[in-house]
Amino acid sequence: MAAHTSQAFLSLRRLNGTGLGLHSALSRLTYATALSTNISHGGRGLPDRGNRGGPARKPRRNAGEPRTEKMAVDQDWTAVYPAAAPFRPGSVPLPVRMGYPVKGGVPPEKKGNLELIKIPNFLHLTPAAIKKHCEALKLFCTEWPSGLDTSAKCDEHFPIKIQSTDYVSAGLSVRNPKARVVHLKVKLSSLNLDDHARKKMLRLVGERYCRDTDILTITTDSCPLRQQNYDYAMYLLTVLYHESWGDGPCLLIPLFANPGQRSTWLLLPSENRGLGG
Amino acid sequence: MAASFNSTRSLVLLRAIAQSGTLCSSSGSRALHVTAVCCKNRAARIRVGKGDRPITYEQALHPHHIGHRKGWLSQHTSNLQGEGGAAERTVEDVFIRRFVFGTFHSCLANEIVIKRRGNVLTVCALMLQKLPPHKFYFLIGYSESLLSHLYKCPVKLEIQTLQDKVVYKYL
């Protein structure tokens, strides 16, 4: 009853306000007065700003029971946690406890436990979920070539190995300057080099060759992009190969007859005498 | 000399001496009054009281327990060896904590946990059931869209509600 009278009061005042030009000031005034009358008549504790002196506020609903009570034992867990998500105590039907116990007590329970939320969980990566992922990815995969079943065959057909690293980090940018580095590894035995060419090649590359494994490693990071570094590495390998076969001007290399002996120098003639002569 | 004092009683005594010193020299002379250094760590510690103050697990364990009995509230890869962007992530964290604290005024039950997975920023918060659900949904949507536009990355808010704060012990 009192609420109705205050509502009528409010509407009358509102019309007057819009009639005159001082809309904002009057409407603020009327709102304030309506609010004060509501408090004096209603006395419902907190002022109800949502319903302005209108019908009774909806009673506060109680929180329902958690979902764990209704879960079946053989449910599809991949539907509960399909993707990486923080720990939800109402969705995980396990009596997990985490935390340092109070003296003479037990670790705190999972409800409202911030420690369980802080840690990364793998509830979305159960074996059943991983099986589903593999099944979905199989559509995009092709069979491994049957002729390349041993690593020896792989080395024989694909002697040059390119290695580069991708970096994933948490942040706004995907760029990482360390990702442009390219390592090119090749066994010198797979290259067509005769004795002279091999010695010249070893002289040219210096420390990039490992004697134990017979692998030449060329590392390029001078260009800003990985594609450019890869092209540069391949270009370096090509130039080294042709240089060692004597394509360019002649080169002065020491001959190591035996380790410990004094080196003798040999001037090698080149097939095509280029500009250097 | 300062290192040998390690109790509150000595501190109180020194304060009394300092005060009495000021009283004696109030006749016009100026001097420098110093007390011994308070060799006590006060960071993030709630002092023991009468036993009627409820505190949460987060407040009860002190910062030197982080990594032993407590986890980290914010996780990202920038603090690893050779990774960059740690300062930017920290500033973002501080802003997000203040933003969520102010948006959900007096509804937070505990500290906010921030997780970063690639580009996505997930803010996990425990709330009290002080607001009706439709207000919660509005505030969640508002925070998510505003923070996404601010940081140019998807921001997700994962809210869990409780009836009241979880008490760990009383101090």
Short mmCIF file of C-alpha atoms in Angstrom, two decimals:
data_model
loop_
_atom_site.label_atom_id
_atom_site.label_comp_id
_atom_site.label_asym_id
_atom_site.label_seq_id
_atom_site.Cartn_x
_atom_site.Cartn_y
_atom_site.Cartn_z
CA MET A 1 0.00 0.00 0.00
CA ALA A 2 2.65 2.43 1.01
CA ALA A 3 4.77 1.25 -1.90
CA HIS A 4 1.96 2.05 -4.36
CA THR A 5 1.51 5.58 -3.11
CA SER A 6 5.18 6.28 -3.42
CA GLN A 7 5.17 4.92 -6.97
CA ALA A 8 2.33 7.26 -7.96
CA PHE A 9 4.17 10.14 -6.33
CA LEU A 10 7.21 9.32 -8.43
CA SER A 11 5.32 9.14 -11.73
CA LEU A 12 3.53 12.49 -11.20
CA ARG A 13 6.72 14.24 -10.39
CA ARG A 14 8.38 12.63 -13.41
CA LEU A 15 5.78 14.11 -15.82
CA ASN A 16 6.26 17.58 -14.40
CA GLY A 17 9.95 17.24 -14.87
CA THR A 18 9.76 16.32 -18.53
CA GLY A 19 7.29 19.17 -19.20
CA LEU A 20 9.72 21.80 -18.08
CA GLY A 21 13.19 22.12 -19.48
CA LEU A 22 15.01 21.17 -16.28
CA HIS A 23 14.68 17.48 -16.88
CA SER A 24 17.85 16.15 -15.35
CA ALA A 25 17.77 18.19 -12.14
CA LEU A 26 14.11 17.49 -11.37
CA SER A 27 14.33 13.81 -12.19
CA ARG A 28 17.31 13.50 -9.88
CA LEU A 29 15.36 15.25 -7.17
CA THR A 30 12.37 13.02 -7.62
CA TYR A 31 14.52 9.92 -7.59
CA ALA A 32 16.07 10.99 -4.32
CA THR A 33 12.72 11.72 -2.70
CA ALA A 34 11.20 8.51 -3.95
CA LEU A 35 14.09 6.60 -2.50
CA SER A 36 13.75 8.26 0.91
CA THR A 37 9.99 7.59 1.12
CA ASN A 38 10.59 4.02 0.11
CA ILE A 39 13.01 3.53 2.95
CA SER A 40 10.70 5.07 5.52
CA HIS A 41 7.69 3.05 4.40
CA GLY A 42 9.31 -0.13 3.20
CA GLY A 43 12.00 -0.81 5.78
CA ARG A 44 13.21 -3.81 3.86
CA GLY A 45 16.81 -3.51 4.93
CA LEU A 46 18.90 -2.64 1.87
CA PRO A 47 17.44 -0.03 -0.51
CA ASP A 48 16.22 -1.81 -3.59
CA ARG A 49 17.70 0.14 -6.45
CA GLY A 50 16.73 -2.47 -9.04
CA ASN A 51 12.96 -2.15 -8.56
CA ARG A 52 12.16 1.42 -7.72
CA GLY A 53 9.60 1.02 -5.00
CA GLY A 54 7.90 -1.65 -7.08
CA PRO A 55 6.80 -5.20 -6.27
CA ALA A 56 8.62 -7.31 -3.72
CA ARG A 57 12.19 -8.29 -4.54
CA LYS A 58 12.68 -11.88 -5.69
CA PRO A 59 13.78 -14.02 -2.78
CA ARG A 60 17.42 -15.02 -2.86
CA ARG A 61 17.85 -18.46 -4.44
CA ASN A 62 19.94 -21.03 -2.69
CA ALA A 63 22.91 -22.48 -4.51
CA GLY A 64 22.08 -25.92 -5.86
CA GLU A 65 24.06 -29.04 -5.08
CA PRO A 66 27.29 -29.44 -7.03
CA ARG A 67 27.37 -31.40 -10.26
CA THR A 68 29.53 -34.08 -8.68
CA GLU A 69 26.47 -35.50 -6.91
CA LYS A 70 24.75 -36.27 -10.19
CA MET A 71 27.73 -37.70 -12.07
CA ALA A 72 27.58 -41.32 -13.21
CA VAL A 73 30.60 -43.55 -12.69
CA ASP A 74 30.92 -44.37 -16.38
CA GLN A 75 30.34 -40.86 -17.72
CA ASP A 76 32.32 -39.36 -20.58
CA TRP A 77 35.04 -37.43 -18.77
CA THR A 78 36.16 -35.73 -21.99
CA ALA A 79 32.86 -33.88 -21.97
CA VAL A 80 33.45 -32.55 -18.45
CA TYR A 81 36.94 -31.25 -19.22
CA PRO A 82 37.21 -30.91 -23.00
CA ALA A 83 39.96 -28.27 -22.88
CA ALA A 84 42.47 -26.94 -20.40
CA ALA A 85 40.56 -25.28 -17.58
CA PRO A 86 41.21 -24.40 -13.95
CA PHE A 87 40.18 -26.83 -11.23
CA ARG A 88 36.48 -26.66 -10.45
CA PRO A 89 35.57 -28.43 -7.20
CA GLY A 90 31.98 -28.82 -8.31
CA SER A 91 32.99 -30.67 -11.48
CA VAL A 92 35.67 -33.02 -10.17
CA PRO A 93 34.13 -35.87 -8.15
CA LEU A 94 37.32 -36.64 -6.23
CA PRO A 95 37.82 -35.93 -2.50
CA VAL A 96 41.07 -34.03 -3.10
CA ARG A 97 42.75 -32.15 -0.31
CA MET A 98 45.62 -29.71 -0.74
CA GLY A 99 47.56 -27.45 1.54
CA TYR A 100 49.62 -27.45 4.70
CA PRO A 101 47.49 -28.75 7.58
CA VAL A 102 46.85 -26.75 10.73
CA LYS A 103 48.41 -28.27 13.83
CA GLY A 104 46.45 -31.40 14.62
CA GLY A 105 44.35 -31.02 11.49
CA VAL A 106 44.13 -32.17 7.89
CA PRO A 107 44.88 -30.37 4.62
CA PRO A 108 42.04 -28.06 3.62
CA GLU A 109 39.30 -29.52 1.43
CA LYS A 110 38.80 -28.78 -2.24
CA LYS A 111 35.89 -26.34 -1.84
CA GLY A 112 37.27 -22.81 -2.07
CA ASN A 113 40.85 -24.10 -2.19
CA LEU A 114 42.99 -21.61 -4.04
CA GLU A 115 46.01 -23.92 -4.11
CA LEU A 116 44.18 -26.37 -6.37
CA ILE A 117 43.28 -23.53 -8.72
CA LYS A 118 46.85 -22.21 -8.83
CA ILE A 119 48.47 -25.38 -10.08
CA PRO A 120 48.14 -26.49 -13.70
CA ASN A 121 45.99 -29.60 -14.00
CA PHE A 122 45.87 -32.27 -16.68
CA LEU A 123 42.26 -33.29 -16.23
CA HIS A 124 41.70 -32.62 -19.93
CA LEU A 125 44.47 -35.05 -20.97
CA THR A 126 43.23 -38.42 -19.78
CA PRO A 127 44.15 -41.41 -21.99
CA ALA A 128 40.64 -41.45 -23.41
CA ALA A 129 40.96 -37.79 -24.39
CA ILE A 130 44.34 -38.36 -26.04
CA LYS A 131 42.90 -41.26 -28.00
CA LYS A 132 40.19 -38.94 -29.29
CA HIS A 133 42.81 -36.36 -30.27
CA CYS A 134 44.80 -38.98 -32.19
CA GLU A 135 41.70 -40.18 -33.99
CA ALA A 136 40.90 -36.64 -35.04
CA LEU A 137 44.47 -35.94 -36.19
CA LYS A 138 44.74 -39.15 -38.23
CA LEU A 139 42.71 -37.53 -41.00
CA PHE A 140 45.51 -35.06 -41.66
CA CYS A 141 48.41 -37.51 -41.53
CA THR A 142 49.98 -39.56 -44.32
CA GLU A 143 51.84 -42.84 -44.02
CA TRP A 144 55.60 -42.87 -43.51
CA PRO A 145 57.30 -43.94 -46.76
CA SER A 146 57.91 -47.69 -46.60
CA GLY A 147 61.34 -47.41 -48.26
CA LEU A 148 62.71 -45.31 -45.38
CA ASP A 149 62.37 -47.77 -42.55
CA THR A 150 65.97 -47.55 -41.25
CA SER A 151 67.95 -44.45 -40.32
CA ALA A 152 70.79 -45.60 -42.59
CA LYS A 153 68.43 -45.41 -45.57
CA CYS A 154 67.26 -41.97 -44.44
CA ASP A 155 70.88 -40.76 -44.31
CA GLU A 156 71.56 -42.21 -47.72
CA HIS A 157 68.63 -40.51 -49.41
CA PHE A 158 68.54 -37.33 -47.33
CA PRO A 159 72.12 -36.55 -46.31
CA ILE A 160 71.55 -32.88 -45.45
CA LYS A 161 69.79 -32.31 -42.12
CA ILE A 162 68.32 -28.95 -41.24
CA GLN A 163 67.61 -28.11 -37.60
CA SER A 164 65.75 -25.08 -36.31
CA THR A 165 63.88 -24.33 -33.09
CA ASP A 166 60.42 -22.86 -32.57
CA TYR A 167 59.72 -21.01 -29.32
CA VAL A 168 56.36 -20.86 -27.59
CA SER A 169 55.84 -18.42 -24.76
CA ALA A 170 52.99 -16.86 -22.84
CA GLY A 171 52.50 -13.34 -24.01
CA LEU A 172 51.13 -11.10 -26.68
CA SER A 173 53.87 -11.65 -29.25
CA VAL A 174 54.74 -14.84 -31.11
CA ARG A 175 58.04 -13.42 -32.32
CA ASN A 176 61.24 -14.72 -30.80
CA PRO A 177 64.56 -13.65 -32.32
CA LYS A 178 66.16 -16.98 -31.32
CA ALA A 179 63.90 -18.80 -33.78
CA ARG A 180 65.81 -17.58 -36.83
CA VAL A 181 68.88 -19.75 -36.16
CA VAL A 182 69.36 -22.61 -38.65
CA HIS A 183 71.83 -25.50 -38.27
CA LEU A 184 72.78 -27.43 -41.39
CA LYS A 185 74.46 -30.79 -40.75
CA VAL A 186 75.94 -32.96 -43.48
CA LYS A 187 78.39 -35.87 -43.47
CA LEU A 188 81.38 -35.19 -45.62
CA SER A 189 81.44 -38.82 -46.68
CA SER A 190 78.14 -38.29 -48.47
CA LEU A 191 79.58 -35.43 -50.51
CA ASN A 192 81.50 -36.26 -53.67
CA LEU A 193 84.99 -35.05 -52.67
CA ASP A 194 88.35 -36.40 -53.76
CA ASP A 195 91.42 -36.17 -51.58
CA HIS A 196 92.47 -32.68 -52.60
CA ALA A 197 88.94 -31.35 -52.43
CA ARG A 198 88.42 -32.86 -48.99
CA LYS A 199 91.57 -31.28 -47.62
CA LYS A 200 90.61 -27.95 -49.08
CA MET A 201 87.13 -28.26 -47.63
CA LEU A 202 88.49 -29.02 -44.17
CA ARG A 203 90.77 -26.03 -44.45
CA LEU A 204 87.91 -23.79 -45.42
CA VAL A 205 85.44 -24.83 -42.73
CA GLY A 206 87.87 -25.04 -39.88
CA GLU A 207 86.13 -25.64 -36.55
CA ARG A 208 82.75 -26.43 -38.02
CA TYR A 209 83.82 -30.00 -38.76
CA CYS A 210 83.79 -32.73 -36.14
CA ARG A 211 86.35 -35.47 -36.83
CA ASP A 212 84.70 -38.11 -34.65
CA THR A 213 81.34 -38.05 -36.37
CA ASP A 214 82.44 -36.72 -39.77
CA ILE A 215 79.69 -34.11 -39.64
CA LEU A 216 80.04 -30.63 -40.99
CA THR A 217 77.78 -28.15 -39.15
CA ILE A 218 77.00 -24.78 -40.65
CA THR A 219 75.11 -22.45 -38.29
CA THR A 220 73.55 -19.32 -39.73
CA ASP A 221 71.85 -16.56 -37.75
CA SER A 222 72.89 -13.42 -39.53
CA CYS A 223 69.62 -12.91 -41.40
CA PRO A 224 66.41 -11.85 -39.64
CA LEU A 225 64.22 -14.64 -41.03
CA ARG A 226 64.60 -18.39 -40.81
CA GLN A 227 63.92 -18.82 -44.52
CA GLN A 228 66.71 -16.41 -45.34
CA ASN A 229 69.09 -18.19 -42.98
CA TYR A 230 68.22 -21.53 -44.57
CA ASP A 231 68.88 -20.16 -48.05
CA TYR A 232 72.16 -18.70 -46.87
CA ALA A 233 73.23 -22.02 -45.34
CA MET A 234 72.46 -23.89 -48.55
CA TYR A 235 74.32 -21.24 -50.52
CA LEU A 236 77.34 -21.61 -48.21
CA LEU A 237 77.35 -25.35 -48.69
CA THR A 238 77.20 -24.96 -52.46
CA VAL A 239 80.01 -22.43 -52.49
CA LEU A 240 82.17 -24.58 -50.20
CA TYR A 241 81.67 -27.59 -52.44
CA HIS A 242 82.56 -25.74 -55.61
CA GLU A 243 85.46 -23.95 -54.01
CA SER A 244 86.92 -27.20 -52.72
CA TRP A 245 86.77 -28.62 -56.22
CA GLY A 246 88.79 -25.70 -57.42
CA ASP A 247 86.29 -23.51 -59.19
CA GLY A 248 87.71 -20.22 -57.96
CA PRO A 249 91.21 -18.81 -57.73
CA CYS A 250 93.94 -21.06 -56.41
CA LEU A 251 94.43 -21.44 -52.71
CA LEU A 252 97.48 -21.96 -50.56
CA ILE A 253 96.95 -24.91 -48.23
CA PRO A 254 99.39 -26.66 -45.90
CA LEU A 255 99.87 -30.37 -46.35
CA PHE A 256 99.74 -32.39 -43.16
CA ALA A 257 101.73 -35.52 -43.97
CA ASN A 258 101.95 -36.75 -40.38
CA PRO A 259 100.84 -35.08 -37.19
CA GLY A 260 103.80 -33.43 -35.54
CA GLN A 261 105.75 -33.04 -38.76
CA ARG A 262 106.44 -29.62 -40.09
CA SER A 263 103.88 -28.65 -42.67
CA THR A 264 104.90 -28.15 -46.23
CA TRP A 265 103.06 -25.73 -48.38
CA LEU A 266 101.65 -26.62 -51.72
CA LEU A 267 100.37 -24.20 -54.28
CA LEU A 268 97.39 -25.83 -55.93
CA PRO A 269 96.60 -24.90 -59.51
CA SER A 270 92.93 -24.32 -60.24
CA GLU A 271 91.11 -25.58 -63.34
CA ASN A 272 89.64 -22.24 -64.33
CA ARG A 273 91.89 -19.42 -63.50
CA GLY A 274 89.46 -16.74 -62.44
CA LEU A 275 90.13 -13.15 -61.65
CA GLY A 276 92.55 -13.98 -58.85
CA GLY A 277 94.78 -15.90 -61.15
CA MET B 1 74.26 -3.72 18.74
CA ALA B 2 71.08 -3.56 16.77
CA ALA B 3 71.42 -7.17 15.74
CA SER B 4 71.44 -8.40 19.30
CA PHE B 5 67.95 -7.07 19.95
CA ASN B 6 65.47 -9.46 18.55
CA SER B 7 62.33 -9.07 20.60
CA THR B 8 59.47 -6.65 20.74
CA ARG B 9 60.22 -5.83 24.36
CA SER B 10 63.54 -4.28 23.43
CA LEU B 11 61.86 -2.29 20.69
CA VAL B 12 59.30 -0.88 23.10
CA LEU B 13 62.08 0.01 25.51
CA LEU B 14 64.00 1.83 22.82
CA ARG B 15 60.92 3.73 21.75
CA ALA B 16 60.37 4.79 25.37
CA ILE B 17 63.97 5.95 25.63
CA ALA B 18 63.61 7.94 22.43
CA GLN B 19 60.43 9.57 23.65
CA SER B 20 61.98 10.44 27.00
CA GLY B 21 64.93 11.85 25.11
CA THR B 22 62.61 14.18 23.18
CA LEU B 23 60.92 15.31 26.39
CA CYS B 24 64.22 16.25 28.00
CA SER B 25 65.41 18.27 25.01
CA SER B 26 62.20 20.23 24.41
CA SER B 27 63.78 23.37 25.86
CA GLY B 28 65.12 24.56 22.49
CA SER B 29 68.00 22.43 21.38
CA ARG B 30 67.85 20.30 18.28
CA ALA B 31 69.30 16.87 18.01
CA LEU B 32 68.99 13.78 15.92
CA HIS B 33 66.94 11.05 17.53
CA VAL B 34 67.39 7.57 16.27
CA THR B 35 66.10 4.24 17.42
CA ALA B 36 67.55 0.84 16.68
CA VAL B 37 66.51 -0.78 13.41
CA CYS B 38 63.44 -2.99 13.66
CA CYS B 39 64.99 -6.24 12.46
CA LYS B 40 61.63 -7.81 11.86
CA ASN B 41 60.11 -8.92 8.64
CA ARG B 42 56.63 -7.50 8.25
CA ALA B 43 55.90 -8.32 4.61
CA ALA B 44 52.43 -9.83 3.99
CA ARG B 45 52.08 -10.97 7.58
CA ILE B 46 48.94 -10.64 9.67
CA ARG B 47 49.99 -10.20 13.27
CA VAL B 48 48.70 -12.53 15.95
CA GLY B 49 45.70 -11.08 17.75
CA LYS B 50 43.08 -12.20 20.21
CA GLY B 51 42.03 -15.30 18.32
CA ASP B 52 38.79 -14.06 16.82
CA ARG B 53 40.08 -12.90 13.44
CA PRO B 54 39.53 -15.46 10.68
CA ILE B 55 42.21 -15.63 8.00
CA THR B 56 42.47 -17.60 4.79
CA TYR B 57 45.21 -20.02 3.79
CA GLU B 58 46.72 -17.37 1.55
CA GLN B 59 46.99 -14.85 4.38
CA ALA B 60 48.13 -17.38 6.97
CA LEU B 61 51.22 -18.53 5.12
CA HIS B 62 54.00 -16.00 4.87
CA PRO B 63 55.94 -15.15 1.71
CA HIS B 64 58.88 -17.38 2.58
CA HIS B 65 56.51 -20.33 2.23
CA ILE B 66 55.98 -19.62 -1.46
CA GLY B 67 57.31 -22.58 -3.38
CA HIS B 68 57.15 -24.81 -0.28
CA ARG B 69 53.64 -24.64 1.11
CA LYS B 70 52.08 -22.07 -1.22
CA GLY B 71 51.86 -21.85 -4.98
CA TRP B 72 52.26 -18.87 -7.28
CA LEU B 73 49.34 -16.58 -7.95
CA SER B 74 50.52 -15.70 -11.43
CA GLN B 75 52.10 -18.04 -13.96
CA HIS B 76 53.76 -17.16 -17.23
CA THR B 77 56.91 -18.09 -19.11
CA SER B 78 58.61 -14.70 -18.90
CA ASN B 79 60.37 -15.54 -15.65
CA LEU B 80 62.28 -18.43 -17.20
CA GLN B 81 65.90 -18.23 -18.25
CA GLY B 82 66.41 -16.31 -21.46
CA GLU B 83 62.79 -15.23 -21.86
CA GLY B 84 61.71 -11.64 -22.16
CA GLY B 85 58.65 -9.61 -21.30
CA ALA B 86 58.64 -10.16 -17.53
CA ALA B 87 58.10 -6.50 -16.73
CA GLU B 88 55.15 -6.18 -19.11
CA ARG B 89 53.47 -9.28 -17.70
CA THR B 90 53.96 -8.02 -14.13
CA VAL B 91 52.42 -4.65 -14.92
CA GLU B 92 49.49 -6.39 -16.61
CA ASP B 93 49.03 -8.58 -13.53
CA VAL B 94 48.97 -5.63 -11.17
CA PHE B 95 46.42 -3.82 -13.29
CA ILE B 96 44.19 -6.86 -13.63
CA ARG B 97 44.21 -7.45 -9.88
CA ARG B 98 43.16 -3.89 -9.13
CA PHE B 99 40.58 -3.94 -11.91
CA VAL B 100 38.90 -7.13 -10.73
CA PHE B 101 39.05 -6.00 -7.11
CA GLY B 102 37.26 -2.81 -7.99
CA THR B 103 34.75 -4.29 -10.42
CA PHE B 104 33.58 -7.02 -8.05
CA HIS B 105 33.55 -4.75 -5.05
CA SER B 106 33.52 -6.62 -1.74
CA CYS B 107 32.72 -9.88 -3.51
CA LEU B 108 36.22 -11.36 -3.64
CA ALA B 109 36.79 -14.22 -1.24
CA ASN B 110 40.48 -14.67 -1.92
CA GLU B 111 43.34 -13.52 -4.11
CA ILE B 112 43.08 -13.66 -7.89
CA VAL B 113 45.00 -16.30 -9.82
CA ILE B 114 46.22 -15.30 -13.28
CA LYS B 115 47.26 -17.93 -15.79
CA ARG B 116 48.65 -17.37 -19.24
CA ARG B 117 48.50 -20.05 -21.88
CA GLY B 118 50.00 -18.71 -25.09
CA ASN B 119 47.95 -15.69 -25.98
CA VAL B 120 45.04 -16.38 -23.64
CA LEU B 121 44.87 -14.71 -20.25
CA THR B 122 42.75 -16.64 -17.73
CA VAL B 123 41.77 -14.89 -14.54
CA CYS B 124 40.50 -17.28 -11.86
CA ALA B 125 38.69 -15.76 -8.92
CA LEU B 126 36.74 -16.98 -5.93
CA MET B 127 33.72 -14.85 -5.17
CA LEU B 128 31.13 -14.58 -2.44
CA GLN B 129 27.48 -14.84 -3.37
CA LYS B 130 26.69 -11.22 -2.59
CA LEU B 131 25.28 -10.25 -5.98
CA PRO B 132 22.42 -11.92 -7.87
CA PRO B 133 23.61 -14.13 -10.74
CA HIS B 134 22.54 -11.80 -13.54
CA LYS B 135 24.71 -9.04 -12.10
CA PHE B 136 27.62 -11.43 -11.90
CA TYR B 137 27.18 -12.38 -15.53
CA PHE B 138 27.07 -8.77 -16.59
CA LEU B 139 30.21 -7.89 -14.66
CA ILE B 140 32.03 -10.94 -16.00
CA GLY B 141 31.13 -10.06 -19.59
CA TYR B 142 32.04 -6.43 -19.04
CA SER B 143 35.43 -7.28 -17.53
CA GLU B 144 36.23 -9.83 -20.22
CA SER B 145 35.43 -7.54 -23.13
CA LEU B 146 37.12 -4.51 -21.59
CA LEU B 147 40.30 -6.37 -20.69
CA SER B 148 40.38 -8.08 -24.09
CA HIS B 149 40.24 -4.73 -25.82
CA LEU B 150 42.84 -3.27 -23.48
CA TYR B 151 45.37 -6.07 -23.85
CA LYS B 152 44.55 -7.17 -27.41
CA CYS B 153 44.36 -10.81 -26.36
CA PRO B 154 41.52 -13.11 -25.30
CA VAL B 155 40.84 -12.66 -21.60
CA LYS B 156 38.71 -15.27 -19.81
CA LEU B 157 37.28 -14.95 -16.35
CA GLU B 158 36.68 -18.19 -14.43
CA ILE B 159 34.59 -17.39 -11.39
CA GLN B 160 33.66 -19.78 -8.60
CA THR B 161 31.24 -18.65 -5.94
CA LEU B 162 31.11 -19.56 -2.30
CA GLN B 163 28.68 -18.85 0.51
CA ASP B 164 31.39 -17.34 2.65
CA LYS B 165 35.14 -17.16 2.93
CA VAL B 166 37.04 -20.35 3.67
CA VAL B 167 38.71 -19.92 7.04
CA TYR B 168 42.06 -21.60 7.57
CA LYS B 169 42.67 -20.52 11.13
CA TYR B 170 41.92 -17.77 13.60
CA LEU B 171 44.56 -15.30 14.70
#
